[in-house]
Coordinates of C-alpha atoms in Angstrom, one line a residue:
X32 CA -107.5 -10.4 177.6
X33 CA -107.8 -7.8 174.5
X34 CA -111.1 -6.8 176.0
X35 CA -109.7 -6.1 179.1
X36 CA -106.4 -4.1 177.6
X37 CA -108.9 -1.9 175.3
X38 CA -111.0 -1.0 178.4
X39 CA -108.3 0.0 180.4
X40 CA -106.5 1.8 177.8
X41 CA -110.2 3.4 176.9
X42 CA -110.8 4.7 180.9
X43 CA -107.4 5.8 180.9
X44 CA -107.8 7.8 178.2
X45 CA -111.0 9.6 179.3
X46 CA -109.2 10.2 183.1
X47 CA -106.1 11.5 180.8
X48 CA -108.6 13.9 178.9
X49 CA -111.1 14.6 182.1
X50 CA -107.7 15.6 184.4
X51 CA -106.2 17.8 181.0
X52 CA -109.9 19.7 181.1
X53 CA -109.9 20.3 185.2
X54 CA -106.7 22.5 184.6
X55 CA -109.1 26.2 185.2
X56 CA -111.8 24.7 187.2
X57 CA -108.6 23.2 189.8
X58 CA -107.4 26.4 190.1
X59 CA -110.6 28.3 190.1
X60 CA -110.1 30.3 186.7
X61 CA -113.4 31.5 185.2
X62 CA -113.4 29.2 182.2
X63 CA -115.4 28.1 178.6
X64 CA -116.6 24.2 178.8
X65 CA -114.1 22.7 176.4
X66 CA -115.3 19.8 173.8
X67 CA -112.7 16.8 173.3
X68 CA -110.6 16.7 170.7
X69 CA -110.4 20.5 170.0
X70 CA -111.3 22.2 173.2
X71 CA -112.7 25.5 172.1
X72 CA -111.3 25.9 168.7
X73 CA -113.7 23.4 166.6
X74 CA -115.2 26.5 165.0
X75 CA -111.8 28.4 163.7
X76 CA -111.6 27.9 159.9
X77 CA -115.0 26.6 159.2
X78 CA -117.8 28.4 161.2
X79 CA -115.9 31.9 162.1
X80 CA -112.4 33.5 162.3
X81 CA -110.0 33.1 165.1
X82 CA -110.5 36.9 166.0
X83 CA -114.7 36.2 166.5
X84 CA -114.3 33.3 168.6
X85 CA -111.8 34.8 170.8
X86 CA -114.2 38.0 171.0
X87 CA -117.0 35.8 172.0
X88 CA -114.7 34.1 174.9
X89 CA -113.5 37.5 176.2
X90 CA -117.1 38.4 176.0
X91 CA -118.4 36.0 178.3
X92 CA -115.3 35.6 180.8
X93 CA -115.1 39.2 180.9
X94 CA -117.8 39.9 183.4
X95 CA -115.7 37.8 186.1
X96 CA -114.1 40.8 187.0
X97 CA -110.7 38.3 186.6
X98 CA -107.7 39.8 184.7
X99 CA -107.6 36.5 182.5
X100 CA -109.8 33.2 181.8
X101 CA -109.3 30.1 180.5
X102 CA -109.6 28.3 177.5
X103 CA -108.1 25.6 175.4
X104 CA -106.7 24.5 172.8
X105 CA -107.1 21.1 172.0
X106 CA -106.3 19.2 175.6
X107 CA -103.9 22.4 176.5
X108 CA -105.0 25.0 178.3
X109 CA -104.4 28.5 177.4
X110 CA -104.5 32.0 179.8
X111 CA -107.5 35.0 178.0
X112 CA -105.9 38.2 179.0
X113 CA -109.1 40.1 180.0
X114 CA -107.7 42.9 181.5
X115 CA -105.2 45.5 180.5
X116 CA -102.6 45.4 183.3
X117 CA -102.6 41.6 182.6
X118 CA -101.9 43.0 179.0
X119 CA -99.1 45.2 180.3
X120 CA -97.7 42.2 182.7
X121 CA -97.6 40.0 179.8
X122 CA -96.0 42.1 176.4
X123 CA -93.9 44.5 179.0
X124 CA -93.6 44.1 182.9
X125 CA -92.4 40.7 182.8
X126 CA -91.5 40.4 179.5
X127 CA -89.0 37.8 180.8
X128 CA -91.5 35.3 181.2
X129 CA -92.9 36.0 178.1
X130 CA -90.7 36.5 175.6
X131 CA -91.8 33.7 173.2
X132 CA -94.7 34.1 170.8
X133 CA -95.2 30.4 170.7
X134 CA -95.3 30.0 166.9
X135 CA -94.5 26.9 165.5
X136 CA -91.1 26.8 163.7
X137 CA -88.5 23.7 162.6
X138 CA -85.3 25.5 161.3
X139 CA -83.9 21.7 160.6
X140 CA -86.4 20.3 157.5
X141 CA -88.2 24.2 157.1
X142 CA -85.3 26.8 157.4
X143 CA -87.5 29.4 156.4
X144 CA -89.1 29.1 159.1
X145 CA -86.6 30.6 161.7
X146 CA -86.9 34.2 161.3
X147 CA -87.6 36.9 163.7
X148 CA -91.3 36.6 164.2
X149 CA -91.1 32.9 165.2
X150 CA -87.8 32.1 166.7
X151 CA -87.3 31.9 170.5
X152 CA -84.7 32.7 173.5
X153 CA -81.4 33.8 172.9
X154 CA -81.7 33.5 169.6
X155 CA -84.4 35.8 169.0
X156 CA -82.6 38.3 171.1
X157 CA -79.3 38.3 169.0
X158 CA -81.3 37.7 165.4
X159 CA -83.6 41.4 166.6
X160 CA -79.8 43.2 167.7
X161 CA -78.7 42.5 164.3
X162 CA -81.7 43.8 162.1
X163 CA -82.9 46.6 164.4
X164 CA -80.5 49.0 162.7
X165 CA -82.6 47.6 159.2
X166 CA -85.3 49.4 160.3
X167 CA -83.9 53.1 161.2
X168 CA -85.6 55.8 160.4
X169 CA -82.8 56.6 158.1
X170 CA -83.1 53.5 156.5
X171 CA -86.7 53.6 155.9
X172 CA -86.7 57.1 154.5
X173 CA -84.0 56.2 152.1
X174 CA -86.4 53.7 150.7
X175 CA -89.0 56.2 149.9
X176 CA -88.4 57.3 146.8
X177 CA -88.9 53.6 145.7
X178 CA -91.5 53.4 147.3
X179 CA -93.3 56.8 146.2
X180 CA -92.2 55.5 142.2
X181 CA -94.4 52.1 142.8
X182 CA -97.1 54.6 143.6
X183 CA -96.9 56.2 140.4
X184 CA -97.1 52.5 138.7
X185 CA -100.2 51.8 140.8
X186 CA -101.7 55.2 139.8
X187 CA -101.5 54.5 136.2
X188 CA -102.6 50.8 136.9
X189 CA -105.9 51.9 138.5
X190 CA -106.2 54.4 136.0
X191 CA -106.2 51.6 133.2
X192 CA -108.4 49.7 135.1
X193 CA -111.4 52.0 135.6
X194 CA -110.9 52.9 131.4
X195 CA -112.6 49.5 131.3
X196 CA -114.8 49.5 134.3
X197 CA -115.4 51.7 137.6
X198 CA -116.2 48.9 139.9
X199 CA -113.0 47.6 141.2
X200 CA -111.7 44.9 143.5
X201 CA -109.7 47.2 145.3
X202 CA -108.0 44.5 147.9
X203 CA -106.6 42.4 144.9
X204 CA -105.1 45.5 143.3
X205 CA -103.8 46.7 146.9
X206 CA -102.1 43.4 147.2
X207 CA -100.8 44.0 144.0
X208 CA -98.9 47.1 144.7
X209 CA -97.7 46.2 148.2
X210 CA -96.1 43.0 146.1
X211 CA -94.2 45.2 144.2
X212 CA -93.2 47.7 146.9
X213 CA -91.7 45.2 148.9
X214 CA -90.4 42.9 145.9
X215 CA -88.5 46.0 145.5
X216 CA -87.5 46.9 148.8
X217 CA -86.7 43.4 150.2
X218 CA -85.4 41.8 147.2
X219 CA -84.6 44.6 144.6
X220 CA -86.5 43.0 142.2
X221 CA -89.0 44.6 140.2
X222 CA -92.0 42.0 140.3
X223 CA -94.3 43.8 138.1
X224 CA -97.6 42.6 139.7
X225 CA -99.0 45.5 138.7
X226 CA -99.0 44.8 135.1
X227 CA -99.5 41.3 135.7
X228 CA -102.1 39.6 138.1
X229 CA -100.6 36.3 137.6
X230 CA -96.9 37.3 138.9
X231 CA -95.2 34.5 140.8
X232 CA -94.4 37.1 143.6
X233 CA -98.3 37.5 144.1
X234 CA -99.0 33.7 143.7
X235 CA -96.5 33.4 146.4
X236 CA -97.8 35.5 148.9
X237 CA -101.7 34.5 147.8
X238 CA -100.8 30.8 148.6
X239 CA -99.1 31.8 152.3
X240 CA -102.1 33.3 153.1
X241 CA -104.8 31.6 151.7
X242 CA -105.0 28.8 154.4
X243 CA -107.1 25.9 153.6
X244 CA -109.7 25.2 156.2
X245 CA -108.0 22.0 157.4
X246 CA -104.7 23.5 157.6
X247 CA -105.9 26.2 160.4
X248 CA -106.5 23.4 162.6
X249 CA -103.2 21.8 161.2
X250 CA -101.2 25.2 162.4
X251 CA -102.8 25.3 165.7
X252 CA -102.5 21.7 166.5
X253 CA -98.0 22.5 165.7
X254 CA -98.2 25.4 167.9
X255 CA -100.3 23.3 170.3
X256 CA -97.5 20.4 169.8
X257 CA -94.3 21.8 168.9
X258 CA -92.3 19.2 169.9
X259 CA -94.1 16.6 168.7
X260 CA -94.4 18.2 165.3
X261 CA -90.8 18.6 165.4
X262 CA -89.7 15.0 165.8
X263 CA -92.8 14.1 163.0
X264 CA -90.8 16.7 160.5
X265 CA -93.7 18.3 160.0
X266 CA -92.9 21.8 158.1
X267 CA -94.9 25.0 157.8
X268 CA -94.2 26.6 154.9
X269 CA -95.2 24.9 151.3
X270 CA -92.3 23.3 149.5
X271 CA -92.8 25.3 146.3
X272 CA -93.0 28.6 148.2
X273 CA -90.0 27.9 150.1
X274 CA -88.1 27.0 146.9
X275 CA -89.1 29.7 145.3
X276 CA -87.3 32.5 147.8
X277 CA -84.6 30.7 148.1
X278 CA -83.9 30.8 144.7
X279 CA -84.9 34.3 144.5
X280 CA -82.5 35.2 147.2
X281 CA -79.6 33.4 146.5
X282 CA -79.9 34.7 142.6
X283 CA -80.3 37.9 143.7
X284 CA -77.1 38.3 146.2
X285 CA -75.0 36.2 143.7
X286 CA -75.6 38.7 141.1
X287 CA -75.2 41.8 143.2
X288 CA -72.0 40.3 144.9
X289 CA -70.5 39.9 141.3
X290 CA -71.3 42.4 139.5
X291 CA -70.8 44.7 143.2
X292 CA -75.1 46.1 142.7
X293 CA -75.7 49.0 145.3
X294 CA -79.2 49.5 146.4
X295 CA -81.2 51.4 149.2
X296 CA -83.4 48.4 149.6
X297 CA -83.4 45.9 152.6
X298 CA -81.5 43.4 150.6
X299 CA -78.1 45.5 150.9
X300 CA -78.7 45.9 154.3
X301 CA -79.1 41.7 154.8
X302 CA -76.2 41.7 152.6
X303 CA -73.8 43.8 154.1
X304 CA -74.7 41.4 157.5
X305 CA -74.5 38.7 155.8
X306 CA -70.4 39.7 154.7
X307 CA -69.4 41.7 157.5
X308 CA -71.4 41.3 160.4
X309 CA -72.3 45.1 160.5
X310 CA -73.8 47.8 158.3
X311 CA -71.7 50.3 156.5
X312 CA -72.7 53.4 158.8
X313 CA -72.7 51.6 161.8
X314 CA -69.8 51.4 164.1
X315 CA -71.0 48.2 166.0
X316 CA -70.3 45.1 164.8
X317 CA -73.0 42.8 165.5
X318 CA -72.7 39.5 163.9
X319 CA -72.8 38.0 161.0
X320 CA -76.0 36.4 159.3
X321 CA -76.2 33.3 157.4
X322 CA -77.8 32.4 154.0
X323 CA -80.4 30.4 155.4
X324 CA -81.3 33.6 157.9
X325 CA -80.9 36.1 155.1
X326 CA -83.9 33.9 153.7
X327 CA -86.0 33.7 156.3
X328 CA -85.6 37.4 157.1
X329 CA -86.1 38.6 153.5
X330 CA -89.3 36.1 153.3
X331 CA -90.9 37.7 156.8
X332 CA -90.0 41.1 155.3
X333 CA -92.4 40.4 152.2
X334 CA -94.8 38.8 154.2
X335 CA -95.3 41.6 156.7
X336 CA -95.1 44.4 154.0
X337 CA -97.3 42.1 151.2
X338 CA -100.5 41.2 154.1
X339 CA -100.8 43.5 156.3
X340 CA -100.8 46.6 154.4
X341 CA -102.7 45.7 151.8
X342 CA -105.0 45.0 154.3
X343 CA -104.9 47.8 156.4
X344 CA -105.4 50.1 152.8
X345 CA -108.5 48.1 152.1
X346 CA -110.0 48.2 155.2
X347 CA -109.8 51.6 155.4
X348 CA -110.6 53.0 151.9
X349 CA -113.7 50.7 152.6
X350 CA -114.7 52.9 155.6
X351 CA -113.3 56.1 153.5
X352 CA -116.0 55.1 151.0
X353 CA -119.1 55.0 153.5
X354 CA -118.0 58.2 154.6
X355 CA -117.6 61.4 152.3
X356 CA -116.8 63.5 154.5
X357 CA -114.1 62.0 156.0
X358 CA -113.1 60.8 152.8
X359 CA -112.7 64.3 151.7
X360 CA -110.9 65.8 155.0
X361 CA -108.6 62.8 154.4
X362 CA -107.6 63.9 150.9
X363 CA -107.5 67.7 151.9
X364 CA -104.8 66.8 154.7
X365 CA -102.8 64.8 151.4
X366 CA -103.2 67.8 149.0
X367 CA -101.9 70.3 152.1
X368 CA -99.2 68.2 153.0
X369 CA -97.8 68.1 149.3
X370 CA -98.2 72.0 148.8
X371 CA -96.5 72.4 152.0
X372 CA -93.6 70.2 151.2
X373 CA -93.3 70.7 147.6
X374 CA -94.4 67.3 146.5
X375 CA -95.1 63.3 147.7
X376 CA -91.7 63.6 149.9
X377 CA -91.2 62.0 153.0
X378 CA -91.9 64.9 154.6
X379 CA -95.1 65.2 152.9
X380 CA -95.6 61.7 153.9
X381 CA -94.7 62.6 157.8
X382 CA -97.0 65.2 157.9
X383 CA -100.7 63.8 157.1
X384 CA -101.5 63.1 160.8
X385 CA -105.3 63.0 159.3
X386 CA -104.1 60.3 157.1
X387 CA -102.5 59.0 160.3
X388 CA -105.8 59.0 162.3
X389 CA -107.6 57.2 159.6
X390 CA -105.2 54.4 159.5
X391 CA -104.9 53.8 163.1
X392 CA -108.7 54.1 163.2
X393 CA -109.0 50.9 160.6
X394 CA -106.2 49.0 162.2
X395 CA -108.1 49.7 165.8
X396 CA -110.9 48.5 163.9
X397 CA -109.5 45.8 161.7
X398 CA -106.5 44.4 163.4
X399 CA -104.6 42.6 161.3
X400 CA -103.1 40.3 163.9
X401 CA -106.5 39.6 165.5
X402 CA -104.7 37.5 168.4
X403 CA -101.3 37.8 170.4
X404 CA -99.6 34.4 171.9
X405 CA -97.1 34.4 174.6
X406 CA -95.8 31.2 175.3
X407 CA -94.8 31.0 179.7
X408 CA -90.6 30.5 179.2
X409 CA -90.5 29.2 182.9
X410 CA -93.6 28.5 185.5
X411 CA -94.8 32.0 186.7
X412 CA -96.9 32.8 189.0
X413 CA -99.9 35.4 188.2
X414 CA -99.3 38.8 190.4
X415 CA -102.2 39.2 192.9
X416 CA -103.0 35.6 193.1
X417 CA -101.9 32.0 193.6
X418 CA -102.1 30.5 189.9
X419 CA -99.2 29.3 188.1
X420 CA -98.5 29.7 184.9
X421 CA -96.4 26.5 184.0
X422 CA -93.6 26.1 181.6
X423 CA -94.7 25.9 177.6
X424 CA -98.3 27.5 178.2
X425 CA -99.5 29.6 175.8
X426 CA -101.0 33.2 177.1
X427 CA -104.0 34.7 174.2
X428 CA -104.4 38.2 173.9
X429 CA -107.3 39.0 172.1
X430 CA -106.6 42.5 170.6
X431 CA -109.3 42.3 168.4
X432 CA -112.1 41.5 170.9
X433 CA -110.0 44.7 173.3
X434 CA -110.3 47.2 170.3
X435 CA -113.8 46.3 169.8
X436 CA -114.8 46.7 173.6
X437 CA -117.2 49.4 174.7
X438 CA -115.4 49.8 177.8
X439 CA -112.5 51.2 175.6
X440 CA -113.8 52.6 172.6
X441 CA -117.7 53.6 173.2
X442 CA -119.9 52.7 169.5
X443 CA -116.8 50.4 168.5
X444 CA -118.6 49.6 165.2
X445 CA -118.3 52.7 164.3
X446 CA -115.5 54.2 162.1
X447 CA -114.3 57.5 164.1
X448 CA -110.7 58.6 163.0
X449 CA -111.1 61.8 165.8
X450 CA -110.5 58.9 168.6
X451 CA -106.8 58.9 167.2
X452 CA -106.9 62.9 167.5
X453 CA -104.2 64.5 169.4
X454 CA -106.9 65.0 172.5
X455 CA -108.5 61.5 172.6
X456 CA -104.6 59.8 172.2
X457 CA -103.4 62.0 174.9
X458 CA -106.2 60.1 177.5
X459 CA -106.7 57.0 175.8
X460 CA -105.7 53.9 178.3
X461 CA -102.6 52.6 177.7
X462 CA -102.6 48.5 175.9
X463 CA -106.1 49.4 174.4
X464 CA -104.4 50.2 170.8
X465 CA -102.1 47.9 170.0
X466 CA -102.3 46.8 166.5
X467 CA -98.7 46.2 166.1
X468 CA -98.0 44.4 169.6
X469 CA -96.2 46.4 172.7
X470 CA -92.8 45.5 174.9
X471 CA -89.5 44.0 173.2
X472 CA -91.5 42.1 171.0
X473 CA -93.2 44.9 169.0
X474 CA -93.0 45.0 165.3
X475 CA -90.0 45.4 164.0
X476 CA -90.8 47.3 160.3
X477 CA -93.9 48.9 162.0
X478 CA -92.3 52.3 160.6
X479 CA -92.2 50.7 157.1
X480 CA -95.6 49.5 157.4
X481 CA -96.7 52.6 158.2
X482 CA -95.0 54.3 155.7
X483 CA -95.9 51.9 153.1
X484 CA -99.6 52.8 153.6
X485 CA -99.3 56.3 154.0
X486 CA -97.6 56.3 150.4
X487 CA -100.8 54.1 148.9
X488 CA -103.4 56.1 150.5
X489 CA -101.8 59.6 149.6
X490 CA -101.5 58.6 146.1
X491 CA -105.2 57.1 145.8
X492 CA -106.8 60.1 147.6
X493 CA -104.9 62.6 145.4
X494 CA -106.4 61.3 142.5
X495 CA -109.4 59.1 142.9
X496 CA -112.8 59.1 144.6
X497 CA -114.3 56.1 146.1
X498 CA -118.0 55.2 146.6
X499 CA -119.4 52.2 147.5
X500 CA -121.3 49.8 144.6
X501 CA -124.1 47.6 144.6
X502 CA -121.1 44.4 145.0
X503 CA -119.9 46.4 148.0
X504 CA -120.0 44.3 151.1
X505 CA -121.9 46.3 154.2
X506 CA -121.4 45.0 157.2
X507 CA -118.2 43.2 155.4
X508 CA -118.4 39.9 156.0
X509 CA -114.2 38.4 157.4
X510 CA -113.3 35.2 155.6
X511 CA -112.5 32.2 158.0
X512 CA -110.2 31.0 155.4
X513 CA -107.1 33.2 156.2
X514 CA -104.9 34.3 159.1
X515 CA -105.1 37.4 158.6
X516 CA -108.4 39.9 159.0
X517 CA -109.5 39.2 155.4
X518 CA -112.6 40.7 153.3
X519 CA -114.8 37.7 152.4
X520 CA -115.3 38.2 148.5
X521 CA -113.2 40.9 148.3
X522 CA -113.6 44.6 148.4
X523 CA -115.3 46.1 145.6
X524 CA -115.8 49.7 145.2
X525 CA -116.9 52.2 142.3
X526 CA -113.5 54.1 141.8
X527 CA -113.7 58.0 139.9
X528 CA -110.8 59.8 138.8
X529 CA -110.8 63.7 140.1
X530 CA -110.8 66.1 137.6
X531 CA -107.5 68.2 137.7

């Protein structure tokens, strides 16, 4: 009798599976041969990064002449944009359909959790209304001047460091001063990374995203199962990191609220939502935020402006470093732009569009979000053809492999900030660049991201020179150990201070 149970459980198990991996070849999507239990993830987090594998899939179904392919993840499958009006159908045209990113979240055990990059729906859309104004232009230049004085601490911090030796880990001290940049603008809180390697701040943000190889599969098998995951409590964020900003945060607006603190840091701003539902200059009331979303907010602000431009300075003062002579028209547009404008203003800081080219060149280059998801909201059916899309499937866009492709960008290995010139942008195909994502859904603090590496650059280029060293990486080799584009080793450089 057991015998007979086990079998049939067994061959129903393998029809369950076998019908779960027809999905593409029903519907006669162009396809990679999936492998039970993972599908065609088995290598993310061990053999190669998420943005590799995805580049080899988009580089095999490409040829099909479809606008996506399919793939999955575990038993699920997921849509491979492939082509760039797909792109455009996806982030923008019918945005309605895809207005989910399909992140795992669980507000109810991990309130941290539910802030704007992850939540969903109508929630989303009232949670972006509210911090939008955040994120002015007004707003973000009024943070400058913290943000130029962190520069002068990483300055003398570098400057220290190559007293003692002029090889340098240049990604670990980036990280460094991005910590305390936005310790100070999202938290007012002077973190003082700079001065001390081991600051809980850093630690923090190491240990977010530092992902230990079985967690990767962990993360995609929540955002694979959300619901499931959900009812098994399962939470994303470490317990000591999440204790750890909730106690910053609720210290931090207990003290300001009693002893009434003004800043021009995001903090105020959260705070002011928080009491009244609107900021101080603004005439619209919008709604008013609650401690737990204060949190989560403040948390994604650190993350967002600790990872990715740290990153995005490495990556390019790595390429900067291979190449004197952009290097050195890179500097010359800094030291114009501060003659011009009498000093590191923000106007300075506007008007470096070399600088500009050089970082949109490394993020074309090194993406920090390697992979876009959209999750299908309601069953949609694919312009131009007679596949559905149904409800709670996830839609890849692989902007890493699509700012690596030929097609778009002939020699894509090679480091060219003149594609970003004023000529080249003006012709450039429209959802081939889009580091920060495209539609509704686009970064939010893009602008202080932006910013935030045009300050670290400026100050680096004004007064050091960078070379690469015998412990410098070439090709560099990306760590499959973290979720974002990541420098396996490190990036090591030989650092020189100019002479005045």
């Amino acid at each position: 009798m057991w015998i007979y149970l086990l079998l049939l459980a067994v061959t129903a198990s393998i029809w369950y599976v076998r019908r779960k991996y027809s999905f593409w070849a029903d519907r006669s999507v162009p396809f990679v041969q999936p492998r039970f239990p993972f599908g065609n993830i088995q290598g993310i987090g061990r053999r190669m990064h998420s943005s590799q594998l995805m580049t080899k899939f988009y580089n095999e179904l490409k040829p099909s002449g479809r606008p996506f392919g399919g793939i999955y993840f575990f038993t699920n499958p997921v849509a491979l944009a492939l082509e760039l009006d797909f792109v455009k159908n996806v982030l923008v045209r019918d945005f309605a359909y895809f207005h989910d990113r399909g992140v795992y979240y669980n507000e109810k055990d991990d309130p941290i959790s539910g802030h704007l990059f992850n939540i969903e729906g109508s929630k989303w859309t009232n949670l972006r209304k509210k911090l939008i104004p955040t994120f002015s232009s007004g707003k973000i230049k009024m943070m400058c001047p913290t943000i130029v004085s962190v520069g002068g601490q990483f300055r003398e911090c570098l400057e220290r460091s190559i007293e003692r030796d002029s090889v340098v880990e240049m990604k670990e001290l980036l990280a460094r001063f991005t910590t305390d940049v936005i310790g100070t603008c999202a938290f007012g809180i002077e973190c003082n990374s700079l001065n001390d390697p081991n600051a809980e701040f850093l630690r923090m943000g190491r240990k977010v995203f530092e992902v230990p190889r079985g967690r990767i599969l962990k993360f995609f098998f929540m955002a694979t199962f959300k619901d499931f995951s959900r009812r098994m409590h399962i939470k994303g964020t470490s317990e000591d990191v999440s204790a750890f900003f909730f106690k910053v945060v609720r210290e931090t607006i207990e003290y300001r609220e009693k002893h009434n603190v003004q800043r021009n840091d995001f903090m105020n701003l959260l705070i002011q939502l928080k009491n009244t539902g609107q900021l101080d200059d603004a005439g619209e009331a919008v709604g008013k935020l609650s401690l737990n979303e204060v949190v989560a907010q403040a948390f994604v602000f650190f993350l967002g402006g600790f990872e990715t431009s740290s990153t995005t300075m490495s990556y390019c003062l790595y390429e900067l470093s291979l190449n004197a002579e952009i290097q050195q028209r890179a500097r010359q547009c800094v030291l114009d732009a501060v003659a011009k404008h009498g000093g590191l203003t923000y106007d300075a800081l506007m008007d470096m569009p070399y600088i500009d080219q050089c970082i949109n060149e490394s993020l074309r280059k090194y993406p920090p979000g390697a992979n876009l998801i959209r999750q299908v909201s309601q069953d949609f059916t694919v312009p131009g053809s007679d596949v559905i899309f149904p409800k709670g499937m996830n839609v890849m866009i692989p902007v890493y492999a699509i700012h690596h492709d030929p097609d778009h960008y002939p020699d894509p290995e090679r480091y060219d900030p003149d594609r970003f010139g004023p000529e080249a942008s003006a012709t450039r195909k429209p959802y081939t660049f889009i580091p920060f994502g495209e539609g509704p859904r686009i970064c939010i603090a893009a602008r202080f991201g932006m910013l935030e590496a045009r300050v670290g650059l400026a100050v680096l280029l004004m007064h050091f020179s960078f070379s690469r060293c015998p412990k410098t990486s070439v090709p560099l080799v990306i760590s499959s150990r973290y979720a974002v584009l990541t420098p396996e080793g490190g990036l090591w450089l030989t650092v020189e201070k100019l002479k005045a």
